[in-house]
Coordinates of C-alpha atoms in Angstrom, one line a residue:
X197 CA 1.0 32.0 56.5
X198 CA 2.4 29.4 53.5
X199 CA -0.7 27.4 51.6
X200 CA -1.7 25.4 49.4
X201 CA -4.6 25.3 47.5
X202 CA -5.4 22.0 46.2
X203 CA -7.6 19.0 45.1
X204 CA -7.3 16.0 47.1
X205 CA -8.4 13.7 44.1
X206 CA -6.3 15.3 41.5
X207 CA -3.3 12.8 40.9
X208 CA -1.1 15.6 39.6
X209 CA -1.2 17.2 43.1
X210 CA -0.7 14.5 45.2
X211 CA 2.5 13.7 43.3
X212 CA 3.4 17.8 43.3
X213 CA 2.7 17.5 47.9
X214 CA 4.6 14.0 48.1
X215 CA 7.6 15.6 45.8
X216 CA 7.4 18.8 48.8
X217 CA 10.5 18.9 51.2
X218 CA 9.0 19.3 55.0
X219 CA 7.2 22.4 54.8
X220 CA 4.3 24.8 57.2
X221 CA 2.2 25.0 54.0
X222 CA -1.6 25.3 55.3
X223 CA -3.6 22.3 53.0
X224 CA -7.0 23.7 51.2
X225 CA -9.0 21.1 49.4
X226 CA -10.9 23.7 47.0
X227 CA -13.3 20.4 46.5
X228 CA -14.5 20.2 50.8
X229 CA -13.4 23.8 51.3
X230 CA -14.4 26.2 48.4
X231 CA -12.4 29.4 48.8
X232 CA -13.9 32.5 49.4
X233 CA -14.3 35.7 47.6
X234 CA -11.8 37.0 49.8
X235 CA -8.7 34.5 49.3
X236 CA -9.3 35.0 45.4
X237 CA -9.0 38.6 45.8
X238 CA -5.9 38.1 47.4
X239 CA -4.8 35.2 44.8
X240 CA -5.9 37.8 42.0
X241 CA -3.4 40.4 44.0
X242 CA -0.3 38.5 43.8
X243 CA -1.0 37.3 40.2
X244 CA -2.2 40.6 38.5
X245 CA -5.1 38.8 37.4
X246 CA -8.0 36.8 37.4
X247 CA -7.2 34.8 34.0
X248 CA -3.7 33.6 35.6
X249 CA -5.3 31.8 38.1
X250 CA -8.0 30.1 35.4
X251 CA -7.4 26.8 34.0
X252 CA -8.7 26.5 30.5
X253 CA -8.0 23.0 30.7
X254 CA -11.1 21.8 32.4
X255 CA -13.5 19.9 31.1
X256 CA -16.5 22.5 32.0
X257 CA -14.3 25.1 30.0
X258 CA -15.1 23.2 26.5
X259 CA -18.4 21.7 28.1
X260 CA -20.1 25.2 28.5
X261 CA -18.4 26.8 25.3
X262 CA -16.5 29.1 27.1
X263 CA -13.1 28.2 25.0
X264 CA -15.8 30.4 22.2
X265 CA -16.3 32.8 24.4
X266 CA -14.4 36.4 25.1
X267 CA -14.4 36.2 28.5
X268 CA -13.7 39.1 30.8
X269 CA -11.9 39.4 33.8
X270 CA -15.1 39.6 36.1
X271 CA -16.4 36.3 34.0
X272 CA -12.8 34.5 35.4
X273 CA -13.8 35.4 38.5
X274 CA -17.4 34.7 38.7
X275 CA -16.9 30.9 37.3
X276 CA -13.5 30.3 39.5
X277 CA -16.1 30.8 42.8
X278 CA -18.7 29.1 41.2
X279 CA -16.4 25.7 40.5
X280 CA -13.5 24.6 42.0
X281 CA -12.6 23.1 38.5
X282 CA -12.1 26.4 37.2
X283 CA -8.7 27.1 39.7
X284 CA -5.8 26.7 38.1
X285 CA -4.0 24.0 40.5
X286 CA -2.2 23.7 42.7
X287 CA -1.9 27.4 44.1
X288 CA 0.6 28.3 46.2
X289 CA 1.1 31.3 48.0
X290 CA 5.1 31.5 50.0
X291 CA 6.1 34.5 51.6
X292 CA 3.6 36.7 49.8
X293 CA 4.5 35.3 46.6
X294 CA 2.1 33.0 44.5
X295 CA 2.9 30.4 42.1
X296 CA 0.2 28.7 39.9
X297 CA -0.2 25.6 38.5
X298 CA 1.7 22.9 37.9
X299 CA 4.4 23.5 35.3
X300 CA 7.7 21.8 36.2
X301 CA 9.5 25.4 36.3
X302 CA 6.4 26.3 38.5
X303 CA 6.8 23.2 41.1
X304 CA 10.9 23.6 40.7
X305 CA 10.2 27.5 42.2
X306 CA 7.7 26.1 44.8
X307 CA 10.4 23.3 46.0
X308 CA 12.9 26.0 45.8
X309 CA 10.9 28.5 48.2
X310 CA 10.5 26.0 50.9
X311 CA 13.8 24.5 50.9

């Protein structure tokens, strides 16, 4: 099964979906439908890590000081299920292959896999 993790309000996604030739992706709105521990684990298997699917750009990440923090790998985790903010987006994961975020080479791979 192809998906998409998301945020329905995030403008950089809804440009990344309308920019998406027809696809089966299954839509997740991490914001309505938190994932579970159980999709992470399998988001953390195809990346190698928990940290590669963190985004260090929210605004809780410098709100809660953990840009002065060393965080571990089990501290990615825990705050990623705590807050949706905390997910890289978007997250795809194509034919057992995941690609995070939204670089252009990242989206260019993404349109490339369901084309």
């Amino acid at each position: 099964m192809n998906k998409i993790y998301y945020l329905s309000s995030c403008d950089t996604c809804r440009k990344i979906i309308k920019s998406l030739p027809e696809n089966n992706l299954v839509f997740q709105d991490i914001k309505q439908d938190p994932i579970t521990e159980e999709q992470l684990e399998e988001m953390h298997k195809l990346s190698g890590s928990y940290e590669a699917l963190f985004s260090k750009k929210a605004q809780l990440y410098k709100s809660m000081g953990l840009k002065d923090q060393s965080l571990t790998e089990a501290d990615f985790k825990k705050y990623i299920l705590e807050h949706y903010t905390f997910l890289s987006r978007p997250v795809f994961i194509i034919d057992g292959k995941i690609y995070v975020g939204n670089s252009q080479k990242n989206v260019a791979e993404v349109i490339n896999a369901l084309s």
